[in-house]
């Protein structure tokens, strides 16, 4: 009997030893894979001098920032949008827009000039935005669990802090761009990192939501804390503002005495790109909200509501991602023509969706909207780099970024108030883009032709 017990103990020890060896080997393999993946990511972010200039650190920071924002979005969507019937969800989202985005309409004209006054505190401003969102995310855990209306003013704080970060980030990119990397590619690389991290965060947030509706907010809290540390780790050159001046977002004019206004203007090409990109952002914001409610009430092609929503969301996301990827690799020789073509493409797609309303045209329009607004941003970045003097370039980025963020808000609000009739929504989108196309073409025709040598740093 004793021999049998001793044999059983021996077997158990051998089994435990085998499990321990297997776990150790798995841990070693996992560690090697993680290290190899980390090296590849670091090699990609540091390519073309980005590691030496500090741009790689900003890329990593933006990836973390985007992941945190996605966690917040998932938590709010599960509470405000998916957890109630369509008519109630629409009212909740309308209230969300009213409380959170309407104040931003008033704050947007203030953010750009305010950041002009603190050029030597950009790292602190970015870190402060992340820390503020960390605190607000933690407070939202209680509000979302109790379905309290306090979630709306807390979401307001998160939104404004996120938009302020976006403005500062657009200003910081030119300061960290390596000389051999064009500004267009630098911005696209930062944006692409944000998109990739958003996808990862969406999957992680979905798993956390299975534990509880407040767990994505807890994840966001931790992510924002990490991001704040990364913000302070940015190079000191971010806070160097020597020689910088403020820009005004209007075309260059010539006074009566023939003296040009000079550095305080951004030029007609930038005004063209900013107007075109703003129109594309209105369309993107409009479709994001309008289609989200439309396909819940009237699914596409007989598909289930969730499948229709996933199809539209995938089209918007794929278009957005593809636009970012193409922008990161293309050579922008005619940015004025590029932004005008993107508005024309959006108009044709909107008109097709209005005339031939159906699943195919709607999904195609969603894809084109995501792609066009990213490519429009490529053209805007290229024109700011080409036409705006370096002394006011950072200010021009801050103010233009504020404008395009605001136009997305306006488009989202329009998508909420329209009746849920597909043809009406698509006709509205076509009308908006038609007006934008007429303005873009007229403005483009008034621009003086430029020689190819005028933009040596835009590639």
C-alpha positions as a LaTeX table, in Angstrom:
\begin{tabular}{lrrr}
\hline
Residue & $x$ (\AA) & $y$ (\AA) & $z$ (\AA) \\
\hline
Unk1 & 0.00 & 0.00 & 0.00 \\
Unk2 & 2.81 & 2.31 & 0.92 \\
Unk3 & 4.57 & 1.48 & $-2.35$ \\
Unk4 & 1.43 & 2.44 & $-4.32$ \\
Unk5 & 1.13 & 5.73 & $-2.48$ \\
Unk6 & 4.78 & 6.45 & $-3.04$ \\
Unk7 & 4.39 & 5.66 & $-6.75$ \\
Unk8 & 1.38 & 7.97 & $-6.94$ \\
Unk9 & 3.34 & 10.77 & $-5.34$ \\
Unk10 & 6.16 & 10.19 & $-7.81$ \\
Unk11 & 3.78 & 10.39 & $-10.75$ \\
Unk12 & 2.27 & 13.59 & $-9.40$ \\
Unk13 & 5.73 & 15.10 & $-8.99$ \\
Unk14 & 6.71 & 14.13 & $-12.51$ \\
Unk15 & 3.47 & 15.55 & $-13.88$ \\
Unk16 & 3.97 & 18.77 & $-11.96$ \\
Unk17 & 7.54 & 18.94 & $-13.21$ \\
Unk18 & 6.36 & 18.44 & $-16.81$ \\
Unk19 & 3.74 & 21.17 & $-16.41$ \\
Unk20 & 6.36 & 23.47 & $-14.91$ \\
Unk21 & 8.78 & 22.81 & $-17.80$ \\
Unk22 & 6.00 & 23.35 & $-20.37$ \\
Unk23 & 4.91 & 26.61 & $-18.70$ \\
Unk24 & 8.51 & 27.78 & $-18.51$ \\
Unk25 & 9.12 & 26.97 & $-22.17$ \\
Unk26 & 5.86 & 28.71 & $-23.16$ \\
Unk27 & 6.83 & 31.76 & $-21.11$ \\
Unk28 & 10.24 & 31.87 & $-22.78$ \\
Unk29 & 8.68 & 31.55 & $-26.25$ \\
Unk30 & 6.10 & 34.23 & $-25.44$ \\
Unk31 & 8.84 & 36.50 & $-24.16$ \\
Unk32 & 10.89 & 35.98 & $-27.31$ \\
Unk33 & 7.87 & 36.72 & $-29.51$ \\
Unk34 & 7.04 & 39.83 & $-27.48$ \\
Unk35 & 10.62 & 41.05 & $-27.65$ \\
Unk36 & 10.83 & 40.39 & $-31.39$ \\
Unk37 & 7.52 & 42.19 & $-31.95$ \\
Unk38 & 8.70 & 45.10 & $-29.82$ \\
Unk39 & 11.93 & 45.34 & $-31.81$ \\
Unk40 & 10.03 & 45.33 & $-35.10$ \\
Unk41 & 7.66 & 48.03 & $-33.89$ \\
Unk42 & 10.53 & 50.14 & $-32.60$ \\
Unk43 & 12.42 & 49.63 & $-35.88$ \\
Unk44 & 9.35 & 50.75 & $-37.87$ \\
Unk45 & 8.67 & 53.82 & $-35.73$ \\
Unk46 & 12.34 & 54.82 & $-35.77$ \\
Unk47 & 12.83 & 54.50 & $-39.55$ \\
Unk48 & 14.10 & 57.38 & $-41.72$ \\
Unk49 & 15.62 & 59.26 & $-38.80$ \\
Unk50 & 12.47 & 59.29 & $-36.66$ \\
Unk51 & 14.33 & 57.65 & $-33.79$ \\
Unk52 & 17.07 & 60.29 & $-33.69$ \\
Unk53 & 14.70 & 63.25 & $-34.08$ \\
Unk54 & 12.27 & 62.08 & $-31.39$ \\
Unk55 & 9.35 & 61.52 & $-33.77$ \\
Unk56 & 9.32 & 57.83 & $-32.80$ \\
Unk57 & 8.46 & 58.80 & $-29.23$ \\
Unk58 & 5.57 & 60.92 & $-30.45$ \\
Unk59 & 4.33 & 58.02 & $-32.59$ \\
Unk60 & 4.31 & 55.77 & $-29.52$ \\
Unk61 & 2.58 & 58.46 & $-27.46$ \\
Unk62 & $-0.14$ & 58.90 & $-30.07$ \\
Unk63 & $-0.71$ & 55.15 & $-30.24$ \\
Unk64 & $-1.27$ & 55.09 & $-26.47$ \\
Unk65 & $-3.52$ & 58.16 & $-26.63$ \\
Unk66 & $-5.67$ & 56.62 & $-29.36$ \\
Unk67 & $-6.00$ & 53.37 & $-27.42$ \\
Unk68 & $-7.28$ & 55.24 & $-24.37$ \\
Unk69 & $-9.80$ & 57.20 & $-26.42$ \\
Unk70 & $-11.10$ & 53.98 & $-27.97$ \\
Unk71 & $-11.69$ & 52.53 & $-24.50$ \\
Unk72 & $-13.75$ & 55.60 & $-23.59$ \\
Unk73 & $-15.70$ & 55.34 & $-26.86$ \\
Unk74 & $-16.56$ & 51.69 & $-26.22$ \\
Unk75 & $-17.78$ & 52.43 & $-22.71$ \\
Unk76 & $-19.98$ & 55.31 & $-23.87$ \\
Unk77 & $-21.32$ & 53.40 & $-26.88$ \\
Unk78 & $-22.40$ & 50.46 & $-24.73$ \\
Unk79 & $-24.27$ & 52.80 & $-22.39$ \\
Unk80 & $-25.64$ & 55.48 & $-24.68$ \\
Unk81 & $-26.13$ & 53.66 & $-27.99$ \\
Unk82 & $-26.38$ & 49.87 & $-27.81$ \\
Unk83 & $-28.13$ & 49.33 & $-24.50$ \\
Unk84 & $-31.46$ & 50.97 & $-25.44$ \\
Unk85 & $-33.96$ & 51.00 & $-28.35$ \\
Unk86 & $-33.17$ & 53.17 & $-31.38$ \\
Unk87 & $-35.47$ & 56.08 & $-30.54$ \\
Unk88 & $-34.11$ & 56.28 & $-26.99$ \\
Unk89 & $-30.52$ & 55.85 & $-28.16$ \\
Unk90 & $-30.97$ & 58.69 & $-30.63$ \\
Unk91 & $-32.20$ & 60.95 & $-27.88$ \\
Unk92 & $-29.31$ & 60.00 & $-25.64$ \\
Unk93 & $-26.74$ & 60.62 & $-28.34$ \\
Unk94 & $-28.40$ & 63.93 & $-29.18$ \\
Unk95 & $-28.13$ & 64.86 & $-25.52$ \\
Unk96 & $-24.52$ & 63.73 & $-25.55$ \\
Unk97 & $-23.78$ & 65.97 & $-28.52$ \\
Unk98 & $-25.63$ & 68.89 & $-26.97$ \\
Unk99 & $-23.85$ & 68.67 & $-23.64$ \\
Unk100 & $-20.42$ & 67.61 & $-24.82$ \\
Unk101 & $-19.97$ & 68.95 & $-28.32$ \\
Unk102 & $-21.96$ & 72.17 & $-28.30$ \\
Unk103 & $-19.64$ & 73.72 & $-25.69$ \\
Unk104 & $-16.73$ & 72.59 & $-27.83$ \\
Unk105 & $-18.13$ & 74.73 & $-30.67$ \\
Unk106 & $-17.57$ & 77.69 & $-28.37$ \\
Unk107 & $-14.23$ & 76.42 & $-27.08$ \\
Unk108 & $-12.74$ & 75.57 & $-30.49$ \\
Unk109 & $-11.94$ & 79.17 & $-31.51$ \\
Unk110 & $-10.20$ & 79.59 & $-28.16$ \\
Unk111 & $-7.95$ & 76.50 & $-28.19$ \\
Unk112 & $-5.71$ & 77.57 & $-31.07$ \\
Unk113 & $-4.96$ & 81.08 & $-29.77$ \\
Unk114 & $-4.59$ & 79.74 & $-26.22$ \\
Unk115 & $-1.95$ & 77.23 & $-27.33$ \\
Unk116 & $-0.18$ & 80.02 & $-29.21$ \\
Unk117 & 0.43 & 81.62 & $-25.81$ \\
Unk118 & 1.99 & 78.52 & $-24.23$ \\
Unk119 & 4.49 & 77.34 & $-26.88$ \\
Unk120 & 7.06 & 76.44 & $-24.23$ \\
Unk121 & 4.70 & 74.10 & $-22.38$ \\
Unk122 & 3.63 & 71.67 & $-25.08$ \\
Unk123 & 4.86 & 68.54 & $-23.31$ \\
Unk124 & 3.09 & 69.63 & $-20.14$ \\
Unk125 & $-0.06$ & 70.44 & $-22.13$ \\
Unk126 & $-0.12$ & 66.96 & $-23.69$ \\
Unk127 & 0.60 & 65.26 & $-20.39$ \\
Unk128 & $-2.03$ & 67.40 & $-18.68$ \\
Unk129 & $-4.60$ & 66.37 & $-21.29$ \\
Unk130 & $-3.85$ & 62.69 & $-20.66$ \\
Unk131 & $-3.89$ & 63.04 & $-16.87$ \\
Unk132 & $-7.17$ & 64.96 & $-17.02$ \\
Unk133 & $-8.72$ & 62.19 & $-19.08$ \\
Unk134 & $-7.36$ & 59.58 & $-16.67$ \\
Unk135 & $-9.10$ & 61.30 & $-13.75$ \\
Unk136 & $-12.32$ & 61.77 & $-15.70$ \\
Unk137 & $-12.32$ & 58.14 & $-16.85$ \\
Unk138 & $-12.01$ & 57.00 & $-13.24$ \\
Unk139 & $-14.92$ & 59.24 & $-12.19$ \\
Unk140 & $-16.99$ & 57.94 & $-15.10$ \\
Unk141 & $-16.77$ & 54.37 & $-13.76$ \\
Unk142 & $-19.23$ & 55.25 & $-11.02$ \\
Unk143 & $-21.48$ & 57.31 & $-13.29$ \\
Unk144 & $-21.73$ & 54.62 & $-15.97$ \\
Unk145 & $-22.53$ & 51.90 & $-13.46$ \\
Unk146 & $-25.34$ & 53.97 & $-11.95$ \\
Unk147 & $-26.61$ & 55.31 & $-15.32$ \\
Unk148 & $-26.17$ & 58.82 & $-13.93$ \\
Unk149 & $-26.51$ & 61.98 & $-16.02$ \\
Unk150 & $-23.14$ & 62.98 & $-14.57$ \\
Unk151 & $-21.61$ & 60.94 & $-17.38$ \\
Unk152 & $-22.38$ & 63.76 & $-19.83$ \\
Unk153 & $-20.36$ & 66.58 & $-18.25$ \\
Unk154 & $-17.58$ & 64.09 & $-17.58$ \\
Unk155 & $-17.64$ & 63.11 & $-21.24$ \\
Unk156 & $-17.45$ & 66.82 & $-22.07$ \\
Unk157 & $-14.17$ & 67.05 & $-20.20$ \\
Unk158 & $-12.80$ & 63.97 & $-21.97$ \\
Unk159 & $-13.76$ & 65.32 & $-25.38$ \\
Unk160 & $-12.31$ & 68.78 & $-24.89$ \\
Unk161 & $-9.09$ & 67.33 & $-23.42$ \\
Unk162 & $-8.81$ & 64.93 & $-26.36$ \\
Unk163 & $-9.33$ & 67.68 & $-28.93$ \\
Unk164 & $-6.79$ & 69.90 & $-27.16$ \\
Unk165 & $-4.29$ & 67.03 & $-27.32$ \\
Unk166 & $-4.97$ & 66.66 & $-31.05$ \\
Unk167 & $-4.22$ & 70.32 & $-31.66$ \\
Unk168 & $-0.97$ & 70.22 & $-29.68$ \\
Unk169 & 0.08 & 67.00 & $-31.38$ \\
Unk170 & $-0.35$ & 68.58 & $-34.82$ \\
Unk171 & 1.92 & 71.40 & $-33.68$ \\
Unk172 & 4.57 & 69.06 & $-32.27$ \\
Unk173 & 5.01 & 66.94 & $-35.43$ \\
Unk174 & 6.88 & 69.65 & $-37.40$ \\
Unk175 & 9.21 & 70.19 & $-34.42$ \\
Unk176 & 10.21 & 66.50 & $-34.34$ \\
Unk177 & 10.18 & 65.74 & $-38.07$ \\
Unk178 & 13.58 & 64.55 & $-39.31$ \\
Unk179 & 14.86 & 66.61 & $-42.28$ \\
Unk180 & 14.72 & 63.68 & $-44.70$ \\
Unk181 & 11.09 & 62.83 & $-43.86$ \\
Unk182 & 8.43 & 65.04 & $-45.50$ \\
Unk183 & 5.78 & 66.47 & $-43.22$ \\
Unk184 & 3.01 & 64.63 & $-45.06$ \\
Unk185 & 4.64 & 61.26 & $-44.38$ \\
Unk186 & 5.43 & 62.19 & $-40.78$ \\
Unk187 & 1.80 & 63.07 & $-40.07$ \\
Unk188 & 0.56 & 59.96 & $-41.87$ \\
Unk189 & 2.92 & 57.75 & $-39.88$ \\
Unk190 & 1.65 & 59.19 & $-36.60$ \\
Unk191 & $-1.97$ & 58.78 & $-37.70$ \\
Unk192 & $-1.40$ & 55.20 & $-38.85$ \\
Unk193 & 0.03 & 54.26 & $-35.46$ \\
Unk194 & $-3.10$ & 55.67 & $-33.86$ \\
Unk195 & $-5.36$ & 53.64 & $-36.15$ \\
Unk196 & $-3.50$ & 50.40 & $-35.48$ \\
Unk197 & $-3.59$ & 50.89 & $-31.72$ \\
Unk198 & $-7.31$ & 51.72 & $-31.94$ \\
Unk199 & $-7.96$ & 48.30 & $-33.45$ \\
Unk200 & $-6.04$ & 46.56 & $-30.69$ \\
Unk201 & $-7.77$ & 48.64 & $-28.01$ \\
Unk202 & $-11.19$ & 47.84 & $-29.50$ \\
Unk203 & $-10.56$ & 44.11 & $-29.10$ \\
Unk204 & $-9.17$ & 44.54 & $-25.59$ \\
Unk205 & $-12.00$ & 46.86 & $-24.61$ \\
Unk206 & $-14.56$ & 44.35 & $-25.83$ \\
Unk207 & $-13.04$ & 41.69 & $-23.57$ \\
Unk208 & $-13.00$ & 44.08 & $-20.62$ \\
Unk209 & $-16.65$ & 44.94 & $-21.24$ \\
Unk210 & $-17.52$ & 41.29 & $-20.70$ \\
Unk211 & $-16.33$ & 41.73 & $-17.11$ \\
Unk212 & $-18.42$ & 44.87 & $-16.59$ \\
Unk213 & $-19.45$ & 48.08 & $-18.42$ \\
Unk214 & $-17.05$ & 50.15 & $-16.34$ \\
Unk215 & $-13.98$ & 48.04 & $-17.00$ \\
Unk216 & $-13.04$ & 49.69 & $-20.33$ \\
Unk217 & $-12.92$ & 52.94 & $-18.36$ \\
Unk218 & $-10.55$ & 51.39 & $-15.87$ \\
Unk219 & $-8.38$ & 50.27 & $-18.77$ \\
Unk220 & $-8.47$ & 53.81 & $-20.19$ \\
Unk221 & $-7.33$ & 55.17 & $-16.83$ \\
Unk222 & $-4.20$ & 53.02 & $-16.87$ \\
Unk223 & $-3.48$ & 53.76 & $-20.53$ \\
Unk224 & $-3.72$ & 57.52 & $-20.00$ \\
Unk225 & $-1.35$ & 57.34 & $-17.04$ \\
Unk226 & 1.22 & 55.58 & $-19.23$ \\
Unk227 & 0.65 & 58.18 & $-21.94$ \\
Unk228 & 1.32 & 61.06 & $-19.55$ \\
Unk229 & 4.73 & 59.57 & $-18.77$ \\
Unk230 & 5.47 & 59.24 & $-22.49$ \\
Unk231 & 4.50 & 62.89 & $-23.04$ \\
Unk232 & 7.07 & 64.08 & $-20.51$ \\
Unk233 & 9.65 & 61.83 & $-22.20$ \\
Unk234 & 9.41 & 63.75 & $-25.50$ \\
Unk235 & 12.54 & 65.69 & $-26.50$ \\
Unk236 & 13.03 & 69.19 & $-25.09$ \\
Unk237 & 12.92 & 70.62 & $-28.63$ \\
Unk238 & 9.13 & 70.28 & $-28.46$ \\
Unk239 & 9.05 & 73.22 & $-26.06$ \\
Unk240 & 11.48 & 75.40 & $-28.02$ \\
Unk241 & 9.46 & 78.24 & $-29.57$ \\
Unk242 & 12.27 & 80.55 & $-30.64$ \\
Unk243 & 11.36 & 82.51 & $-33.78$ \\
Unk244 & 7.73 & 81.33 & $-33.88$ \\
Unk245 & 4.91 & 83.77 & $-34.62$ \\
Unk246 & 1.13 & 83.51 & $-34.91$ \\
Unk247 & $-0.79$ & 82.75 & $-38.09$ \\
Unk248 & $-4.20$ & 83.92 & $-39.27$ \\
Unk249 & $-6.35$ & 81.55 & $-41.31$ \\
Unk250 & $-7.05$ & 83.75 & $-44.31$ \\
Unk251 & $-5.53$ & 84.17 & $-47.75$ \\
Unk252 & $-2.67$ & 86.53 & $-48.43$ \\
Unk253 & $-3.94$ & 90.03 & $-49.25$ \\
Unk254 & $-2.28$ & 93.20 & $-50.52$ \\
Unk255 & $-3.16$ & 96.50 & $-48.81$ \\
Unk256 & $-3.63$ & 99.78 & $-50.65$ \\
Unk257 & 0.01 & 100.77 & $-50.30$ \\
Unk258 & 1.13 & 97.55 & $-51.98$ \\
Unk259 & 2.75 & 96.07 & $-48.83$ \\
Unk260 & 1.79 & 92.47 & $-48.22$ \\
Unk261 & 0.42 & 91.34 & $-44.88$ \\
Unk262 & 3.13 & 88.67 & $-44.92$ \\
Unk263 & 3.72 & 86.19 & $-42.12$ \\
Unk264 & 0.33 & 86.53 & $-40.49$ \\
Unk265 & $-1.43$ & 84.89 & $-43.46$ \\
Unk266 & $-1.43$ & 81.29 & $-44.63$ \\
Unk267 & $-1.98$ & 81.78 & $-48.35$ \\
Unk268 & $-4.89$ & 80.97 & $-50.71$ \\
Unk269 & $-3.72$ & 77.40 & $-51.30$ \\
Unk270 & $-3.98$ & 76.59 & $-47.61$ \\
Unk271 & $-7.40$ & 78.24 & $-47.43$ \\
Unk272 & $-8.54$ & 76.01 & $-50.34$ \\
Unk273 & $-7.27$ & 72.87 & $-48.64$ \\
Unk274 & $-8.68$ & 73.85 & $-45.25$ \\
Unk275 & $-12.14$ & 74.53 & $-46.71$ \\
Unk276 & $-12.11$ & 71.29 & $-48.70$ \\
Unk277 & $-10.90$ & 69.19 & $-45.78$ \\
Unk278 & $-13.50$ & 70.81 & $-43.51$ \\
Unk279 & $-16.25$ & 69.81 & $-45.94$ \\
Unk280 & $-14.92$ & 66.24 & $-46.04$ \\
Unk281 & $-14.84$ & 66.14 & $-42.22$ \\
Unk282 & $-18.47$ & 67.34 & $-42.13$ \\
Unk283 & $-19.40$ & 64.43 & $-44.43$ \\
Unk284 & $-17.44$ & 61.93 & $-42.34$ \\
Unk285 & $-19.02$ & 63.10 & $-39.08$ \\
Unk286 & $-22.47$ & 63.16 & $-40.68$ \\
Unk287 & $-22.23$ & 59.60 & $-42.02$ \\
Unk288 & $-20.79$ & 58.28 & $-38.76$ \\
Unk289 & $-23.88$ & 59.27 & $-36.78$ \\
Unk290 & $-26.60$ & 59.16 & $-39.44$ \\
Unk291 & $-25.74$ & 55.70 & $-40.72$ \\
Unk292 & $-25.27$ & 54.34 & $-37.20$ \\
Unk293 & $-28.93$ & 55.06 & $-36.43$ \\
Unk294 & $-30.27$ & 54.41 & $-39.93$ \\
Unk295 & $-29.03$ & 50.82 & $-40.17$ \\
Unk296 & $-30.35$ & 50.01 & $-36.69$ \\
Unk297 & $-33.83$ & 51.09 & $-37.79$ \\
Unk298 & $-33.59$ & 50.01 & $-41.45$ \\
Unk299 & $-30.89$ & 47.33 & $-41.92$ \\
Unk300 & $-29.14$ & 47.15 & $-45.30$ \\
Unk301 & $-30.23$ & 44.54 & $-47.87$ \\
Unk302 & $-32.20$ & 42.53 & $-45.34$ \\
Unk303 & $-29.17$ & 41.93 & $-43.14$ \\
Unk304 & $-29.48$ & 41.91 & $-39.34$ \\
Unk305 & $-29.04$ & 45.31 & $-37.71$ \\
Unk306 & $-25.75$ & 44.35 & $-36.08$ \\
Unk307 & $-24.36$ & 43.04 & $-39.38$ \\
Unk308 & $-25.43$ & 46.22 & $-41.19$ \\
Unk309 & $-23.83$ & 48.38 & $-38.53$ \\
Unk310 & $-20.64$ & 46.34 & $-38.69$ \\
Unk311 & $-20.56$ & 46.63 & $-42.49$ \\
Unk312 & $-20.88$ & 50.42 & $-42.42$ \\
Unk313 & $-18.35$ & 50.77 & $-39.59$ \\
Unk314 & $-15.91$ & 48.53 & $-41.47$ \\
Unk315 & $-16.29$ & 50.62 & $-44.64$ \\
Unk316 & $-15.63$ & 53.85 & $-42.74$ \\
Unk317 & $-12.67$ & 52.33 & $-40.92$ \\
Unk318 & $-11.11$ & 50.64 & $-43.96$ \\
Unk319 & $-11.40$ & 53.83 & $-46.00$ \\
Unk320 & $-9.83$ & 55.79 & $-43.17$ \\
Unk321 & $-6.99$ & 53.30 & $-42.81$ \\
Unk322 & $-6.34$ & 53.04 & $-46.54$ \\
Unk323 & $-6.25$ & 56.84 & $-46.85$ \\
Unk324 & $-3.69$ & 57.03 & $-44.07$ \\
Unk325 & $-1.54$ & 54.29 & $-45.60$ \\
Unk326 & $-1.65$ & 55.81 & $-49.09$ \\
Unk327 & $-0.89$ & 59.23 & $-47.66$ \\
Unk328 & 2.15 & 57.85 & $-45.89$ \\
Unk329 & 3.66 & 56.55 & $-49.14$ \\
Unk330 & 2.53 & 58.93 & $-51.88$ \\
Unk331 & 4.42 & 61.92 & $-53.29$ \\
Unk332 & 2.24 & 65.04 & $-53.14$ \\
Unk333 & 3.20 & 67.20 & $-56.11$ \\
Unk334 & $-0.16$ & 68.94 & $-56.63$ \\
Unk335 & $-1.90$ & 69.22 & $-53.27$ \\
Unk336 & $-4.40$ & 71.83 & $-54.52$ \\
Unk337 & $-5.58$ & 69.42 & $-57.20$ \\
Unk338 & $-5.57$ & 66.52 & $-54.74$ \\
Unk339 & $-7.98$ & 68.16 & $-52.27$ \\
Unk340 & $-10.29$ & 69.28 & $-55.08$ \\
Unk341 & $-10.36$ & 65.75 & $-56.52$ \\
Unk342 & $-11.23$ & 64.31 & $-53.11$ \\
Unk343 & $-14.21$ & 66.66 & $-52.80$ \\
Unk344 & $-15.29$ & 65.68 & $-56.33$ \\
Unk345 & $-14.99$ & 61.97 & $-55.46$ \\
Unk346 & $-17.08$ & 62.46 & $-52.32$ \\
Unk347 & $-19.72$ & 64.37 & $-54.29$ \\
Unk348 & $-20.01$ & 61.69 & $-56.99$ \\
Unk349 & $-20.30$ & 58.96 & $-54.34$ \\
Unk350 & $-22.92$ & 60.92 & $-52.39$ \\
Unk351 & $-24.93$ & 61.59 & $-55.54$ \\
Unk352 & $-24.81$ & 57.91 & $-56.50$ \\
Unk353 & $-26.03$ & 56.93 & $-53.03$ \\
Unk354 & $-28.88$ & 59.45 & $-53.26$ \\
Unk355 & $-30.04$ & 58.34 & $-56.73$ \\
Unk356 & $-29.38$ & 54.60 & $-56.38$ \\
Unk357 & $-29.88$ & 54.18 & $-52.66$ \\
Unk358 & $-28.93$ & 50.70 & $-51.57$ \\
Unk359 & $-26.47$ & 48.65 & $-49.55$ \\
Unk360 & $-23.72$ & 48.83 & $-52.20$ \\
Unk361 & $-23.84$ & 52.60 & $-52.74$ \\
Unk362 & $-24.12$ & 53.36 & $-49.02$ \\
Unk363 & $-21.15$ & 51.17 & $-48.13$ \\
Unk364 & $-19.17$ & 52.64 & $-51.04$ \\
Unk365 & $-19.95$ & 56.18 & $-49.84$ \\
Unk366 & $-18.83$ & 55.29 & $-46.31$ \\
Unk367 & $-15.57$ & 53.93 & $-47.68$ \\
Unk368 & $-14.99$ & 56.96 & $-49.92$ \\
Unk369 & $-15.75$ & 59.34 & $-47.05$ \\
Unk370 & $-13.10$ & 57.76 & $-44.82$ \\
Unk371 & $-10.56$ & 57.66 & $-47.63$ \\
Unk372 & $-11.21$ & 61.19 & $-48.91$ \\
Unk373 & $-10.99$ & 62.93 & $-45.55$ \\
Unk374 & $-7.60$ & 61.30 & $-44.89$ \\
Unk375 & $-6.28$ & 62.25 & $-48.33$ \\
Unk376 & $-7.65$ & 65.77 & $-47.89$ \\
Unk377 & $-5.62$ & 66.04 & $-44.69$ \\
Unk378 & $-2.55$ & 64.94 & $-46.66$ \\
Unk379 & $-3.10$ & 67.81 & $-49.09$ \\
Unk380 & $-3.68$ & 70.29 & $-46.26$ \\
Unk381 & $-0.47$ & 69.22 & $-44.51$ \\
Unk382 & 1.48 & 69.50 & $-47.76$ \\
Unk383 & 0.22 & 73.02 & $-48.44$ \\
Unk384 & 0.94 & 74.21 & $-44.91$ \\
Unk385 & 4.47 & 72.86 & $-45.23$ \\
Unk386 & 4.92 & 74.43 & $-48.67$ \\
Unk387 & 3.21 & 77.81 & $-48.36$ \\
Unk388 & 3.33 & 78.80 & $-44.69$ \\
Unk389 & 6.60 & 80.36 & $-43.44$ \\
Unk390 & 8.31 & 78.36 & $-40.73$ \\
Unk391 & 7.88 & 81.17 & $-38.21$ \\
Unk392 & 4.10 & 80.73 & $-38.21$ \\
Unk393 & 3.83 & 77.09 & $-39.31$ \\
Unk394 & 3.20 & 75.64 & $-35.84$ \\
Unk395 & 0.48 & 78.21 & $-35.19$ \\
Unk396 & $-1.11$ & 77.47 & $-38.57$ \\
Unk397 & $-1.23$ & 73.77 & $-37.69$ \\
Unk398 & $-2.85$ & 74.47 & $-34.34$ \\
Unk399 & $-5.57$ & 76.65 & $-35.80$ \\
Unk400 & $-6.28$ & 74.50 & $-38.85$ \\
Unk401 & $-6.52$ & 71.36 & $-36.70$ \\
Unk402 & $-9.03$ & 73.13 & $-34.46$ \\
Unk403 & $-11.16$ & 74.02 & $-37.48$ \\
Unk404 & $-11.28$ & 70.49 & $-38.93$ \\
Unk405 & $-12.09$ & 69.01 & $-35.51$ \\
Unk406 & $-14.96$ & 71.47 & $-35.18$ \\
Unk407 & $-16.39$ & 70.62 & $-38.59$ \\
Unk408 & $-16.57$ & 66.94 & $-37.66$ \\
Unk409 & $-18.66$ & 67.96 & $-34.65$ \\
Unk410 & $-21.01$ & 69.97 & $-36.88$ \\
Unk411 & $-21.41$ & 67.03 & $-39.27$ \\
Unk412 & $-22.17$ & 64.68 & $-36.38$ \\
Unk413 & $-24.84$ & 67.03 & $-35.06$ \\
Unk414 & $-26.48$ & 67.19 & $-38.49$ \\
Unk415 & $-26.54$ & 63.40 & $-38.65$ \\
Unk416 & $-28.47$ & 63.30 & $-35.38$ \\
Unk417 & $-31.25$ & 65.76 & $-36.25$ \\
Unk418 & $-32.16$ & 64.46 & $-39.74$ \\
Unk419 & $-35.07$ & 62.00 & $-40.06$ \\
Unk420 & $-34.01$ & 58.39 & $-40.51$ \\
Unk421 & $-34.83$ & 58.22 & $-44.22$ \\
Unk422 & $-31.92$ & 56.92 & $-46.27$ \\
Unk423 & $-32.69$ & 58.88 & $-49.42$ \\
Unk424 & $-33.03$ & 62.13 & $-47.44$ \\
Unk425 & $-29.71$ & 61.60 & $-45.72$ \\
Unk426 & $-27.87$ & 60.76 & $-48.92$ \\
Unk427 & $-29.44$ & 63.73 & $-50.74$ \\
Unk428 & $-28.31$ & 65.99 & $-47.89$ \\
Unk429 & $-24.78$ & 64.62 & $-48.17$ \\
Unk430 & $-24.81$ & 65.16 & $-51.94$ \\
Unk431 & $-26.05$ & 68.74 & $-51.53$ \\
Unk432 & $-23.33$ & 69.54 & $-48.98$ \\
Unk433 & $-20.59$ & 68.10 & $-51.13$ \\
Unk434 & $-22.00$ & 69.76 & $-54.24$ \\
Unk435 & $-21.70$ & 73.19 & $-52.62$ \\
Unk436 & $-18.21$ & 72.30 & $-51.39$ \\
Unk437 & $-17.18$ & 71.16 & $-54.88$ \\
Unk438 & $-18.36$ & 74.38 & $-56.53$ \\
Unk439 & $-16.44$ & 76.44 & $-53.97$ \\
Unk440 & $-13.31$ & 74.26 & $-54.28$ \\
Unk441 & $-13.26$ & 74.39 & $-58.09$ \\
Unk442 & $-13.81$ & 78.15 & $-58.17$ \\
Unk443 & $-11.07$ & 78.71 & $-55.60$ \\
Unk444 & $-8.72$ & 76.31 & $-57.37$ \\
Unk445 & $-9.15$ & 78.18 & $-60.67$ \\
Unk446 & $-8.21$ & 81.48 & $-59.05$ \\
Unk447 & $-4.88$ & 80.18 & $-57.75$ \\
Unk448 & $-1.77$ & 81.21 & $-59.61$ \\
Unk449 & 0.16 & 78.26 & $-61.08$ \\
Unk450 & 3.25 & 77.27 & $-59.12$ \\
Unk451 & 6.48 & 75.83 & $-60.45$ \\
Unk452 & 7.45 & 72.37 & $-59.31$ \\
Unk453 & 10.54 & 73.81 & $-57.64$ \\
Unk454 & 8.40 & 75.80 & $-55.23$ \\
Unk455 & 7.87 & 72.82 & $-52.95$ \\
Unk456 & 11.16 & 70.94 & $-52.62$ \\
Unk457 & 10.36 & 69.58 & $-49.16$ \\
Unk458 & 6.98 & 68.07 & $-50.02$ \\
Unk459 & 7.35 & 64.53 & $-51.26$ \\
\hline
\end{tabular}
